[in-house]
Short mmCIF file of C-alpha atoms in Angstrom, two decimals:
data_model
loop_
_atom_site.label_atom_id
_atom_site.label_comp_id
_atom_site.label_asym_id
_atom_site.label_seq_id
_atom_site.Cartn_x
_atom_site.Cartn_y
_atom_site.Cartn_z
CA UNK A 83 149.43 -34.91 143.50
CA UNK A 84 146.48 -32.82 142.31
CA UNK A 85 148.26 -29.83 140.76
CA UNK A 86 147.34 -28.70 137.25
CA UNK A 87 150.18 -27.71 134.92
CA UNK A 88 150.10 -26.55 131.32
CA UNK A 89 153.10 -27.89 129.41
CA UNK A 90 154.06 -28.12 125.75
CA UNK A 91 154.23 -31.35 123.77
CA UNK A 92 158.04 -31.26 123.92
CA UNK A 93 157.99 -30.81 127.71
CA UNK A 94 155.53 -33.68 127.98
CA UNK A 95 157.89 -36.00 126.10
CA UNK A 96 160.77 -35.01 128.41
CA UNK A 97 158.79 -35.37 131.64
CA UNK A 98 156.53 -38.29 130.77
CA UNK A 99 158.45 -40.26 128.18
CA UNK A 100 157.25 -41.62 124.87
CA UNK A 101 154.75 -44.20 126.15
CA UNK A 102 151.48 -43.90 128.06
CA UNK A 103 148.07 -45.47 128.45
CA UNK A 104 144.69 -43.92 127.62
CA UNK A 105 141.37 -43.53 129.39
CA UNK A 106 138.93 -43.84 126.50
CA UNK A 107 135.59 -42.09 126.31
CA UNK A 108 134.30 -39.17 128.36
CA UNK A 109 135.60 -38.58 131.87
CA UNK A 110 133.96 -36.29 134.40
CA UNK A 111 135.77 -34.93 137.43
CA UNK A 112 134.63 -33.06 140.53
CA UNK A 113 137.56 -31.16 142.03
CA UNK A 114 135.59 -30.31 145.17
CA UNK A 115 136.36 -31.48 148.70
CA UNK A 116 132.76 -31.24 149.93
CA UNK A 117 129.58 -32.65 148.34
CA UNK A 118 127.04 -30.59 146.44
CA UNK A 119 123.86 -31.71 144.73
CA UNK A 120 124.55 -29.51 141.69
CA UNK A 121 127.63 -31.51 140.60
CA UNK A 122 125.84 -33.75 138.07
CA UNK A 123 123.78 -30.82 136.84
CA UNK A 124 126.87 -28.65 136.19
CA UNK A 125 128.80 -31.46 134.53
CA UNK A 126 125.98 -32.47 132.18
CA UNK A 127 125.05 -28.86 131.33
CA UNK A 128 128.68 -28.16 130.40
CA UNK A 129 129.04 -31.38 128.41
CA UNK A 130 125.68 -30.90 126.65
CA UNK A 131 126.96 -27.66 125.09
CA UNK A 132 128.89 -29.87 122.65
CA UNK A 133 125.58 -30.88 121.06
CA UNK A 134 123.33 -27.90 120.47
CA UNK A 135 120.82 -30.06 118.59
CA UNK A 136 119.57 -32.30 121.39
CA UNK A 137 115.92 -33.04 120.61
CA UNK A 138 112.78 -32.94 122.74
CA UNK A 139 112.81 -36.75 122.77
CA UNK A 140 116.33 -36.78 124.24
CA UNK A 141 118.19 -37.78 121.07
CA UNK A 142 121.82 -36.64 121.22
CA UNK A 143 125.10 -37.26 119.42
CA UNK A 144 126.98 -37.22 122.72
CA UNK A 145 128.45 -40.43 124.05
CA UNK A 146 127.41 -41.14 127.65
CA UNK A 147 130.12 -40.33 130.21
CA UNK A 148 132.14 -43.36 131.27
CA UNK A 149 133.51 -42.34 134.65
CA UNK A 150 133.25 -39.70 137.36
CA UNK A 151 136.33 -39.01 139.47
CA UNK A 152 136.20 -37.56 142.99
CA UNK A 153 139.98 -37.19 143.50
CA UNK A 154 139.57 -35.23 146.78
CA UNK A 155 137.00 -37.51 148.40
CA UNK A 156 137.51 -40.94 149.94
CA UNK A 157 135.01 -43.78 149.51
CA UNK A 158 134.15 -44.09 153.22
CA UNK A 159 133.85 -41.53 155.99
CA UNK A 160 134.79 -43.83 158.88
CA UNK A 161 138.35 -45.06 159.68
CA UNK A 162 139.53 -48.22 157.96
CA UNK A 163 138.76 -51.28 160.13
CA UNK A 164 141.32 -53.92 161.05
CA UNK A 165 141.74 -56.66 158.40
CA UNK A 166 139.76 -59.28 160.33
CA UNK A 167 136.78 -56.87 160.55
CA UNK A 168 136.51 -56.53 156.77
CA UNK A 169 132.83 -57.58 156.78
CA UNK A 170 131.76 -54.56 158.87
CA UNK A 171 129.33 -52.36 156.98
CA UNK A 172 130.95 -49.00 156.20
CA UNK A 173 129.47 -45.51 155.86
CA UNK A 174 129.92 -44.23 152.31
CA UNK A 175 130.78 -40.61 151.65
CA UNK A 176 127.99 -38.22 150.73
CA UNK A 177 128.48 -37.20 147.08
CA UNK A 178 125.66 -34.64 147.16
CA UNK A 179 123.25 -36.80 145.14
CA UNK A 180 121.36 -40.00 145.90
CA UNK A 181 123.37 -43.07 144.80
CA UNK A 182 120.28 -44.51 143.10
CA UNK A 183 120.00 -41.42 140.88
CA UNK A 184 123.43 -42.02 139.41
CA UNK A 185 122.68 -45.66 138.63
CA UNK A 186 119.25 -44.91 137.15
CA UNK A 187 119.92 -41.71 135.18
CA UNK A 188 123.60 -42.34 134.28
CA UNK A 189 123.77 -46.15 134.05
CA UNK A 190 127.08 -46.23 132.11
CA UNK A 191 128.88 -44.05 134.66
CA UNK A 192 131.42 -45.54 137.08
CA UNK A 193 132.28 -43.48 140.18
CA UNK A 194 135.93 -43.40 141.23
CA UNK A 195 137.26 -41.87 144.44
CA UNK A 196 140.52 -40.64 145.94
CA UNK A 197 141.77 -44.20 146.44
CA UNK A 198 141.28 -44.91 142.72
CA UNK A 199 142.94 -41.61 141.76
CA UNK A 200 145.93 -42.56 143.91
CA UNK A 201 146.12 -45.95 142.16
CA UNK A 202 146.49 -44.19 138.79
CA UNK A 203 149.26 -42.02 140.23
CA UNK A 204 151.15 -45.07 141.50
CA UNK A 205 151.17 -46.80 138.13
CA UNK A 206 154.52 -46.53 136.30
CA UNK A 207 153.07 -44.98 133.12
CA UNK A 208 151.20 -41.73 132.48
CA UNK A 209 147.58 -41.73 131.34
CA UNK A 210 146.01 -39.64 128.60
CA UNK A 211 142.36 -38.79 129.26
CA UNK A 212 140.59 -38.70 125.90
CA UNK A 213 138.00 -36.09 126.94
CA UNK A 214 137.44 -34.57 130.38
CA UNK A 215 134.85 -32.21 131.88
CA UNK A 216 135.79 -30.70 135.25
CA UNK A 217 133.49 -29.18 137.88
CA UNK A 218 135.26 -26.97 140.43
CA UNK A 219 133.10 -24.90 142.79
CA UNK A 220 136.07 -22.91 144.10
CA UNK A 221 136.91 -21.77 140.58
CA UNK A 222 133.23 -21.12 139.84
CA UNK A 223 132.87 -19.00 142.96
CA UNK A 224 135.62 -16.69 141.73
CA UNK A 225 133.76 -16.20 138.44
CA UNK A 226 130.23 -15.38 139.63
CA UNK A 227 128.46 -12.39 141.11
CA UNK A 228 127.39 -12.60 144.74
CA UNK A 229 123.75 -13.25 143.88
CA UNK A 230 124.39 -16.05 141.38
CA UNK A 231 124.13 -19.78 142.17
CA UNK A 232 127.50 -21.52 142.40
CA UNK A 233 126.72 -23.69 139.37
CA UNK A 234 125.60 -20.81 137.12
CA UNK A 235 128.83 -20.65 135.00
CA UNK A 236 127.76 -23.93 133.36
CA UNK A 237 124.81 -22.05 131.85
CA UNK A 238 127.08 -19.54 130.11
CA UNK A 239 127.75 -22.13 127.41
CA UNK A 240 125.42 -22.31 124.41
CA UNK A 241 123.11 -25.27 124.32
CA UNK A 242 119.87 -26.83 123.20
CA UNK A 243 116.68 -25.86 125.06
CA UNK A 244 116.27 -29.63 125.53
CA UNK A 245 119.71 -30.07 127.10
CA UNK A 246 118.39 -32.16 130.05
CA UNK A 247 116.04 -34.42 128.09
CA UNK A 248 118.51 -37.31 127.52
CA UNK A 249 118.89 -37.66 131.29
CA UNK A 250 115.19 -37.26 132.06
CA UNK A 251 114.26 -39.89 129.46
CA UNK A 252 116.84 -42.32 130.85
CA UNK A 253 115.35 -41.97 134.33
CA UNK A 254 111.82 -42.44 132.96
CA UNK A 255 112.92 -45.66 131.28
CA UNK A 256 114.24 -46.89 134.62
CA UNK A 257 111.10 -45.95 136.55
CA UNK A 258 108.81 -47.51 133.88
CA UNK A 259 105.99 -45.27 135.01
CA UNK A 260 102.81 -45.53 132.92
CA UNK A 261 101.79 -42.22 131.38
CA UNK A 262 99.23 -40.40 133.52
CA UNK A 263 96.45 -38.43 131.83
CA UNK A 264 95.73 -36.54 135.04
CA UNK A 265 97.42 -33.29 135.95
CA UNK A 266 99.52 -33.91 139.02
CA UNK A 267 100.75 -31.83 141.94
CA UNK A 268 103.56 -33.02 144.24
CA UNK A 269 104.43 -31.49 147.61
CA UNK A 270 107.99 -32.33 148.70
CA UNK A 271 108.57 -31.71 152.40
CA UNK A 272 111.14 -32.39 155.10
CA UNK A 273 108.87 -31.80 158.07
CA UNK A 274 110.58 -34.29 160.39
CA UNK A 275 114.07 -32.89 159.77
CA UNK A 276 115.80 -30.76 162.40
CA UNK A 277 117.82 -28.76 159.87
CA UNK A 278 116.83 -26.99 156.70
CA UNK A 279 113.86 -24.74 156.00
CA UNK A 280 110.49 -26.34 156.67
CA UNK A 281 106.92 -25.13 157.05
CA UNK A 282 105.33 -24.43 160.38
CA UNK A 283 103.62 -27.64 161.50
CA UNK A 284 100.19 -26.02 161.36
CA UNK A 285 100.78 -24.83 157.78
CA UNK A 286 102.20 -28.18 156.69
CA UNK A 287 99.18 -30.06 158.02
CA UNK A 288 96.75 -27.56 156.47
CA UNK A 289 98.53 -27.82 153.09
CA UNK A 290 98.38 -31.62 153.12
CA UNK A 291 94.64 -31.51 153.86
CA UNK A 292 94.04 -28.90 151.14
CA UNK A 293 95.91 -30.89 148.49
CA UNK A 294 94.03 -34.08 149.35
CA UNK A 295 90.75 -32.17 149.16
CA UNK A 296 91.77 -30.76 145.78
CA UNK A 297 92.49 -34.28 144.57
CA UNK A 298 89.08 -35.47 145.74
CA UNK A 299 87.09 -32.49 144.45
CA UNK A 300 88.84 -31.68 141.18
CA UNK A 301 90.16 -35.01 139.97
CA UNK A 302 93.79 -33.90 140.00
CA UNK A 303 96.41 -36.33 141.26
CA UNK A 304 98.19 -35.23 144.45
CA UNK A 305 101.36 -36.68 145.99
CA UNK A 306 102.75 -35.85 149.42
CA UNK A 307 106.37 -37.08 149.56
CA UNK A 308 109.16 -36.61 152.04
CA UNK A 309 112.77 -35.92 151.14
CA UNK A 310 113.72 -38.06 154.17
CA UNK A 311 114.61 -41.45 152.71
CA UNK A 312 113.21 -43.41 155.67
CA UNK A 313 109.79 -41.82 155.09
CA UNK A 314 109.49 -41.92 151.29
CA UNK A 315 111.72 -44.23 149.30
CA UNK A 316 113.68 -42.76 146.42
CA UNK A 317 111.77 -44.50 143.60
CA UNK A 318 108.37 -43.42 144.97
CA UNK A 319 109.48 -39.81 145.29
CA UNK A 320 111.05 -39.67 141.82
CA UNK A 321 108.02 -41.39 140.25
CA UNK A 322 105.76 -38.71 141.72
CA UNK A 323 108.02 -35.89 140.56
CA UNK A 324 108.39 -37.32 137.05
CA UNK A 325 104.58 -37.14 136.60
CA UNK A 326 104.20 -33.70 138.19
CA UNK A 327 102.61 -30.71 136.54
CA UNK A 328 103.15 -28.58 139.67
CA UNK A 329 105.85 -29.22 142.26
CA UNK A 330 106.07 -27.28 145.52
CA UNK A 331 107.98 -27.34 148.75
CA UNK A 332 110.09 -25.31 151.17
CA UNK A 333 113.37 -23.79 150.00
CA UNK A 334 116.09 -26.36 149.60
CA UNK A 335 118.14 -28.49 147.27
CA UNK A 336 115.42 -31.18 147.19
CA UNK A 337 113.55 -29.01 144.69
CA UNK A 338 116.37 -29.39 142.16
CA UNK A 339 114.61 -32.62 141.24
CA UNK A 340 112.19 -30.39 139.30
CA UNK A 341 114.55 -31.24 136.44
CA UNK A 342 112.62 -34.51 136.15
CA UNK A 343 109.13 -32.96 135.99
CA UNK A 344 106.91 -33.70 133.04
CA UNK A 345 107.33 -30.91 130.44
CA UNK A 346 104.11 -29.03 129.68
CA UNK A 347 102.86 -25.44 129.32
CA UNK A 348 101.47 -25.76 132.87
CA UNK A 349 104.69 -27.05 134.45
CA UNK A 350 105.37 -24.91 137.54
CA UNK A 351 107.75 -24.99 140.49
CA UNK A 352 106.63 -23.18 143.67
CA UNK A 353 109.30 -22.60 146.33
CA UNK A 354 108.25 -21.54 149.84
CA UNK A 355 110.62 -19.19 151.67
CA UNK A 356 110.67 -17.63 155.15
CA UNK A 357 109.55 -14.03 154.61
CA UNK A 358 112.40 -11.69 153.72
CA UNK A 359 114.66 -14.43 152.36
CA UNK A 360 115.38 -15.69 148.87
CA UNK A 361 117.91 -17.69 146.83
CA UNK A 362 117.98 -18.19 143.06
CA UNK A 363 119.32 -21.74 142.76
CA UNK A 364 116.07 -23.50 141.90
CA UNK A 365 114.80 -20.53 139.87
CA UNK A 366 117.79 -20.84 137.54
CA UNK A 367 117.26 -24.59 137.20
CA UNK A 368 113.53 -24.22 136.47
CA UNK A 369 114.08 -21.40 133.97
CA UNK A 370 116.72 -23.44 132.12
CA UNK A 371 114.12 -26.09 131.22
CA UNK A 372 111.18 -23.70 130.63
CA UNK A 373 109.36 -24.41 133.90
CA UNK A 374 107.36 -21.54 135.38
CA UNK A 375 108.86 -20.49 138.73
CA UNK A 376 107.05 -18.89 141.68
CA UNK A 377 108.60 -17.92 145.04
CA UNK A 378 106.34 -17.48 148.08
CA UNK A 379 106.46 -15.44 151.29
CA UNK A 380 103.37 -16.35 153.29
CA UNK A 381 100.60 -14.96 151.02
CA UNK A 382 102.89 -13.06 148.63
CA UNK A 383 104.08 -14.64 145.41
CA UNK A 384 106.96 -13.58 143.17
CA UNK A 385 107.55 -14.68 139.59
CA UNK A 386 110.70 -14.56 137.47
CA UNK A 387 109.97 -10.96 136.49
CA UNK A 388 109.85 -9.58 140.04
CA UNK A 389 111.94 -11.81 142.28
CA UNK A 390 113.03 -10.63 145.76
CA UNK A 391 116.57 -9.55 146.64
CA UNK A 392 118.93 -12.39 147.47
CA UNK A 393 119.02 -13.10 151.21
CA UNK A 394 119.89 -16.72 151.99
CA UNK A 395 117.64 -18.41 154.58
CA UNK A 396 119.29 -20.04 157.56
CA UNK A 397 119.09 -23.77 158.23
CA UNK A 398 116.79 -23.32 161.23
CA UNK A 399 114.09 -21.02 159.83
CA UNK A 400 110.45 -21.93 159.42
CA UNK A 401 108.36 -20.72 156.51
CA UNK A 402 104.79 -19.52 156.90
CA UNK A 403 102.34 -19.98 154.06
CA UNK A 404 98.79 -18.87 153.43
CA UNK A 405 97.40 -22.23 152.37
CA UNK A 406 94.27 -20.76 150.75
CA UNK A 407 96.34 -18.41 148.56
CA UNK A 408 98.82 -21.15 147.70
CA UNK A 409 96.25 -23.77 146.71
CA UNK A 410 94.40 -21.15 144.64
CA UNK A 411 97.65 -20.50 142.75
CA UNK A 412 98.16 -24.25 142.28
CA UNK A 413 94.69 -24.58 140.78
CA UNK A 414 95.36 -21.64 138.45
CA UNK A 415 98.63 -23.20 137.30
CA UNK A 416 96.96 -26.56 136.64
CA UNK A 417 94.19 -24.84 134.68
CA UNK A 418 96.48 -22.77 132.42
#
Protein backbone atom coordinates (compact mmCIF):
# COMPACT_ATOMS: atom_id res chain seq x y z
CA UNK A 1 0.00 0.00 0.00
CA UNK A 2 2.85 2.40 0.78
CA UNK A 3 5.30 1.58 -2.02
CA UNK A 4 6.76 4.38 -4.14
CA UNK A 5 7.02 3.81 -7.88
CA UNK A 6 8.29 6.09 -10.62
CA UNK A 7 6.25 5.62 -13.81
CA UNK A 8 5.90 7.53 -17.06
CA UNK A 9 2.82 9.48 -18.08
CA UNK A 10 1.87 6.72 -20.54
CA UNK A 11 2.19 4.05 -17.84
CA UNK A 12 0.08 6.19 -15.53
CA UNK A 13 -2.73 6.36 -18.10
CA UNK A 14 -2.63 2.57 -18.52
CA UNK A 15 -2.56 1.79 -14.79
CA UNK A 16 -4.72 4.59 -13.43
CA UNK A 17 -7.04 5.48 -16.28
CA UNK A 18 -7.91 8.88 -17.65
CA UNK A 19 -9.76 10.30 -14.64
CA UNK A 20 -8.66 11.18 -11.11
CA UNK A 21 -9.27 13.61 -8.29
CA UNK A 22 -6.84 16.17 -6.87
CA UNK A 23 -5.62 17.17 -3.43
CA UNK A 24 -5.16 20.91 -3.84
CA UNK A 25 -2.57 22.97 -2.02
CA UNK A 26 0.52 21.82 -0.14
CA UNK A 27 0.61 18.37 1.43
CA UNK A 28 3.17 17.26 4.00
CA UNK A 29 3.88 13.62 4.76
CA UNK A 30 5.88 11.87 7.46
CA UNK A 31 6.86 8.40 6.28
CA UNK A 32 8.11 7.41 9.74
CA UNK A 33 6.65 4.70 11.97
CA UNK A 34 7.81 6.29 15.23
CA UNK A 35 7.36 9.89 16.44
CA UNK A 36 10.10 12.50 16.43
CA UNK A 37 9.94 16.13 17.51
CA UNK A 38 11.97 17.26 14.49
CA UNK A 39 9.26 16.32 11.96
CA UNK A 40 7.68 19.79 11.68
CA UNK A 41 11.09 21.42 11.70
CA UNK A 42 12.37 19.26 8.81
CA UNK A 43 9.20 19.68 6.76
CA UNK A 44 9.07 23.47 7.11
CA UNK A 45 12.83 23.91 6.54
CA UNK A 46 12.55 21.88 3.32
CA UNK A 47 9.43 23.71 2.16
CA UNK A 48 10.86 27.14 3.05
CA UNK A 49 13.69 26.62 0.55
CA UNK A 50 11.13 27.45 -2.16
CA UNK A 51 11.10 31.05 -0.93
CA UNK A 52 14.59 32.36 -0.33
CA UNK A 53 13.26 35.86 0.34
CA UNK A 54 11.34 35.30 3.57
CA UNK A 55 11.64 38.51 5.57
CA UNK A 56 12.52 39.19 9.20
CA UNK A 57 8.84 39.99 9.82
CA UNK A 58 7.81 36.55 8.53
CA UNK A 59 6.45 37.67 5.15
CA UNK A 60 6.57 34.80 2.63
CA UNK A 61 5.15 33.92 -0.76
CA UNK A 62 4.56 30.33 0.36
CA UNK A 63 1.03 29.10 0.86
CA UNK A 64 0.50 27.49 4.28
CA UNK A 65 0.46 23.68 4.19
CA UNK A 66 -3.04 22.22 4.09
CA UNK A 67 -2.54 18.72 5.46
CA UNK A 68 -0.02 16.46 7.16
CA UNK A 69 -0.27 12.72 6.52
CA UNK A 70 1.04 10.07 8.92
CA UNK A 71 0.36 7.02 6.70
CA UNK A 72 2.24 4.63 9.03
CA UNK A 73 0.68 5.79 12.30
CA UNK A 74 -2.81 5.12 13.63
CA UNK A 75 -4.85 7.77 15.45
CA UNK A 76 -5.05 5.88 18.76
CA UNK A 77 -2.60 3.62 20.56
CA UNK A 78 -5.17 1.48 22.39
CA UNK A 79 -7.34 -1.26 20.79
CA UNK A 80 -10.63 -0.20 19.25
CA UNK A 81 -13.45 -0.50 21.84
CA UNK A 82 -16.71 -2.32 21.22
CA UNK A 83 -19.37 -0.18 19.46
CA UNK A 84 -21.43 0.43 22.61
CA UNK A 85 -18.31 1.81 24.37
CA UNK A 86 -17.77 4.53 21.77
CA UNK A 87 -17.79 7.29 24.41
CA UNK A 88 -14.67 5.93 26.15
CA UNK A 89 -11.83 8.43 26.06
CA UNK A 90 -9.01 7.11 23.86
CA UNK A 91 -5.24 7.61 24.04
CA UNK A 92 -4.01 9.46 20.96
CA UNK A 93 -0.74 8.53 19.32
CA UNK A 94 2.35 10.56 20.13
CA UNK A 95 3.32 12.51 17.00
CA UNK A 96 6.55 13.85 18.53
CA UNK A 97 5.19 17.39 19.03
CA UNK A 98 2.59 18.86 21.37
CA UNK A 99 -0.86 18.90 19.72
CA UNK A 100 -1.35 22.53 20.80
CA UNK A 101 1.78 23.57 18.88
CA UNK A 102 0.32 22.34 15.61
CA UNK A 103 -2.95 24.20 16.13
CA UNK A 104 -1.25 27.42 17.24
CA UNK A 105 1.71 27.61 14.84
CA UNK A 106 0.15 25.83 11.83
CA UNK A 107 -3.56 26.70 12.16
CA UNK A 108 -4.46 25.77 8.56
CA UNK A 109 -2.94 22.29 8.85
CA UNK A 110 -5.14 19.20 9.14
CA UNK A 111 -3.50 16.02 10.47
CA UNK A 112 -4.44 12.75 8.78
CA UNK A 113 -3.44 9.29 9.96
CA UNK A 114 -3.20 5.73 8.66
CA UNK A 115 -6.97 5.30 8.77
CA UNK A 116 -7.39 8.35 6.52
CA UNK A 117 -4.64 7.15 4.17
CA UNK A 118 -6.43 3.80 3.88
CA UNK A 119 -9.68 5.63 3.03
CA UNK A 120 -7.97 7.30 0.06
CA UNK A 121 -6.68 3.92 -1.11
CA UNK A 122 -10.17 2.40 -0.97
CA UNK A 123 -11.73 5.09 -3.14
CA UNK A 124 -12.30 3.97 -6.75
CA UNK A 125 -10.31 6.83 -8.33
CA UNK A 126 -6.65 7.85 -8.07
CA UNK A 127 -5.63 11.14 -6.47
CA UNK A 128 -3.11 13.65 -7.74
CA UNK A 129 -1.33 15.54 -4.96
CA UNK A 130 -0.64 19.06 -6.22
CA UNK A 131 2.53 19.56 -4.14
CA UNK A 132 4.02 17.25 -1.53
CA UNK A 133 6.94 17.49 0.91
CA UNK A 134 8.02 14.19 2.48
CA UNK A 135 10.01 13.63 5.68
CA UNK A 136 11.58 10.17 5.99
CA UNK A 137 14.07 9.58 8.81
CA UNK A 138 15.13 6.19 7.44
CA UNK A 139 16.12 7.79 4.15
CA UNK A 140 17.77 10.70 5.98
CA UNK A 141 19.81 8.33 8.13
CA UNK A 142 21.33 6.78 5.02
CA UNK A 143 22.41 10.22 3.81
CA UNK A 144 24.11 11.66 6.90
CA UNK A 145 27.41 11.21 8.68
CA UNK A 146 27.38 9.49 12.06
CA UNK A 147 27.76 12.75 13.98
CA UNK A 148 24.98 14.64 12.20
CA UNK A 149 21.44 15.09 13.54
CA UNK A 150 18.84 12.98 11.74
CA UNK A 151 17.07 16.09 10.41
CA UNK A 152 20.22 17.78 9.07
CA UNK A 153 19.58 16.97 5.34
CA UNK A 154 16.77 19.56 5.40
CA UNK A 155 19.43 22.23 5.98
CA UNK A 156 21.29 21.30 2.79
CA UNK A 157 18.71 23.27 0.80
CA UNK A 158 19.28 26.98 0.22
CA UNK A 159 17.05 29.29 2.19
CA UNK A 160 16.47 32.65 3.80
CA UNK A 161 18.19 33.36 7.13
CA UNK A 162 14.66 34.14 8.35
CA UNK A 163 13.25 30.78 7.26
CA UNK A 164 11.50 30.11 10.61
CA UNK A 165 10.03 33.58 11.13
CA UNK A 166 6.60 32.90 9.53
CA UNK A 167 6.02 30.12 12.06
CA UNK A 168 7.38 32.06 15.04
CA UNK A 169 5.19 35.07 14.21
CA UNK A 170 2.11 32.86 13.87
CA UNK A 171 2.72 31.42 17.34
CA UNK A 172 3.28 34.90 18.78
CA UNK A 173 -0.06 36.00 17.35
CA UNK A 174 -1.72 33.06 19.08
CA UNK A 175 -0.03 33.70 22.43
CA UNK A 176 -0.83 37.46 22.29
CA UNK A 177 2.05 38.15 24.63
CA UNK A 178 2.73 41.84 25.29
CA UNK A 179 6.24 42.87 24.33
CA UNK A 180 8.62 42.78 27.30
CA UNK A 181 11.32 45.43 27.61
CA UNK A 182 13.22 43.31 30.12
CA UNK A 183 15.86 40.80 29.12
CA UNK A 184 14.59 37.37 30.03
CA UNK A 185 16.16 34.05 30.99
CA UNK A 186 14.17 30.79 30.97
CA UNK A 187 15.29 27.53 32.58
CA UNK A 188 13.48 24.51 31.11
CA UNK A 189 13.79 21.42 33.31
CA UNK A 190 12.35 17.93 33.66
CA UNK A 191 13.43 17.33 37.23
CA UNK A 192 10.50 15.09 38.17
CA UNK A 193 10.92 12.80 35.15
CA UNK A 194 12.42 9.33 35.56
CA UNK A 195 13.88 9.23 32.05
CA UNK A 196 15.96 11.71 30.13
CA UNK A 197 18.95 13.76 31.24
CA UNK A 198 18.30 15.98 34.24
CA UNK A 199 20.41 17.92 36.71
CA UNK A 200 21.40 16.57 40.09
CA UNK A 201 18.73 17.69 42.56
CA UNK A 202 21.22 19.80 44.50
CA UNK A 203 22.33 21.60 41.31
CA UNK A 204 18.76 22.10 40.11
CA UNK A 205 17.73 23.68 43.41
CA UNK A 206 20.84 25.89 43.51
CA UNK A 207 20.23 27.04 39.91
CA UNK A 208 16.61 27.95 40.64
CA UNK A 209 17.70 30.00 43.67
CA UNK A 210 20.47 31.71 41.68
CA UNK A 211 18.14 32.69 38.83
CA UNK A 212 15.55 34.09 41.23
CA UNK A 213 18.28 36.07 42.97
CA UNK A 214 19.48 37.38 39.61
CA UNK A 215 15.94 38.49 38.83
CA UNK A 216 15.67 40.31 42.15
CA UNK A 217 19.12 41.91 42.07
CA UNK A 218 19.54 42.78 38.40
CA UNK A 219 16.03 43.43 37.17
CA UNK A 220 16.11 40.66 34.58
CA UNK A 221 13.02 38.51 34.14
CA UNK A 222 13.49 34.84 35.08
CA UNK A 223 11.18 31.91 34.30
CA UNK A 224 11.49 28.40 35.72
CA UNK A 225 9.32 26.08 33.60
CA UNK A 226 8.94 22.34 33.44
CA UNK A 227 8.66 20.31 30.27
CA UNK A 228 6.24 18.03 32.17
CA UNK A 229 2.78 19.16 31.06
CA UNK A 230 1.17 18.52 34.46
CA UNK A 231 3.65 20.94 36.08
CA UNK A 232 3.76 23.79 33.54
CA UNK A 233 1.01 24.12 30.98
CA UNK A 234 1.99 24.42 27.34
CA UNK A 235 0.94 28.07 26.86
CA UNK A 236 2.84 29.23 29.96
CA UNK A 237 6.01 27.46 28.85
CA UNK A 238 5.84 28.73 25.28
CA UNK A 239 5.06 32.28 26.44
CA UNK A 240 8.19 32.25 28.58
CA UNK A 241 10.34 30.87 25.78
CA UNK A 242 8.98 33.34 23.22
CA UNK A 243 10.21 36.25 25.42
CA UNK A 244 13.56 34.66 26.26
CA UNK A 245 16.93 36.24 25.66
CA UNK A 246 18.71 33.25 27.22
CA UNK A 247 17.28 29.74 27.39
CA UNK A 248 18.98 26.92 29.28
CA UNK A 249 18.29 23.38 30.35
CA UNK A 250 19.59 19.82 30.36
CA UNK A 251 20.21 18.02 27.07
CA UNK A 252 17.02 16.97 25.38
CA UNK A 253 14.49 17.63 22.66
CA UNK A 254 12.64 20.16 24.86
CA UNK A 255 15.32 22.69 23.95
CA UNK A 256 14.29 22.57 20.29
CA UNK A 257 11.68 25.12 21.32
CA UNK A 258 14.55 27.65 21.19
CA UNK A 259 13.19 28.17 17.66
CA UNK A 260 10.58 30.42 19.27
CA UNK A 261 13.02 32.60 21.24
CA UNK A 262 13.00 36.33 20.72
CA UNK A 263 15.67 37.22 18.10
CA UNK A 264 18.38 39.56 19.40
CA UNK A 265 22.18 39.89 19.41
CA UNK A 266 22.12 38.48 22.96
CA UNK A 267 19.95 35.44 22.16
CA UNK A 268 21.72 32.38 23.59
CA UNK A 269 20.90 28.71 24.14
CA UNK A 270 22.84 26.91 26.91
CA UNK A 271 22.58 23.10 26.95
CA UNK A 272 23.76 21.18 30.03
CA UNK A 273 25.32 17.76 29.38
CA UNK A 274 26.69 14.99 31.62
CA UNK A 275 30.47 15.35 31.39
CA UNK A 276 31.98 13.48 28.46
CA UNK A 277 28.78 13.45 26.41
CA UNK A 278 27.50 15.63 23.60
CA UNK A 279 24.96 15.73 20.75
CA UNK A 280 24.59 18.39 18.05
CA UNK A 281 20.83 18.44 17.51
CA UNK A 282 20.04 21.67 19.35
CA UNK A 283 23.32 23.29 18.25
CA UNK A 284 22.29 22.89 14.61
CA UNK A 285 18.83 24.32 15.32
CA UNK A 286 20.22 27.32 17.23
CA UNK A 287 22.87 28.04 14.60
CA UNK A 288 20.26 27.94 11.82
CA UNK A 289 18.44 30.93 13.34
CA UNK A 290 21.56 32.85 14.50
CA UNK A 291 21.25 32.02 18.20
CA UNK A 292 24.51 31.74 20.15
CA UNK A 293 25.00 28.18 21.40
CA UNK A 294 26.92 27.05 24.49
CA UNK A 295 27.32 23.45 25.73
CA UNK A 296 28.24 22.82 29.38
CA UNK A 297 30.06 20.08 31.29
CA UNK A 298 29.95 21.05 34.96
CA UNK A 299 32.11 24.22 34.94
CA UNK A 300 33.41 23.86 31.37
CA UNK A 301 31.68 25.59 28.49
CA UNK A 302 31.99 24.92 24.77
CA UNK A 303 30.91 27.22 21.96
CA UNK A 304 30.25 26.47 18.29
CA UNK A 305 33.95 26.87 17.49
CA UNK A 306 35.18 24.20 19.92
CA UNK A 307 32.39 21.70 20.51
CA UNK A 308 33.11 18.29 22.10
CA UNK A 309 33.17 15.01 20.19
CA UNK A 310 29.76 13.42 19.67
CA UNK A 311 28.92 10.94 22.44
CA UNK A 312 25.19 10.59 23.01
CA UNK A 313 24.07 10.73 26.66
CA UNK A 314 21.95 7.90 27.98
CA UNK A 315 18.39 8.40 29.20
CA UNK A 316 19.35 7.82 32.84
CA UNK A 317 22.33 10.15 33.26
CA UNK A 318 22.46 13.14 35.56
CA UNK A 319 24.29 16.33 34.65
CA UNK A 320 26.40 18.27 37.13
CA UNK A 321 26.72 22.02 36.79
CA UNK A 322 28.76 24.66 38.53
CA UNK A 323 25.94 27.09 39.24
CA UNK A 324 28.25 30.04 39.93
CA UNK A 325 30.03 29.61 36.58
CA UNK A 326 26.75 29.08 34.73
CA UNK A 327 24.96 32.12 36.16
CA UNK A 328 28.05 34.24 35.48
CA UNK A 329 27.87 33.16 31.82
CA UNK A 330 24.14 33.95 31.75
CA UNK A 331 24.81 37.45 33.04
CA UNK A 332 27.55 37.95 30.43
CA UNK A 333 25.19 36.82 27.66
CA UNK A 334 22.44 39.17 28.84
CA UNK A 335 24.91 42.05 28.99
CA UNK A 336 26.36 41.58 25.49
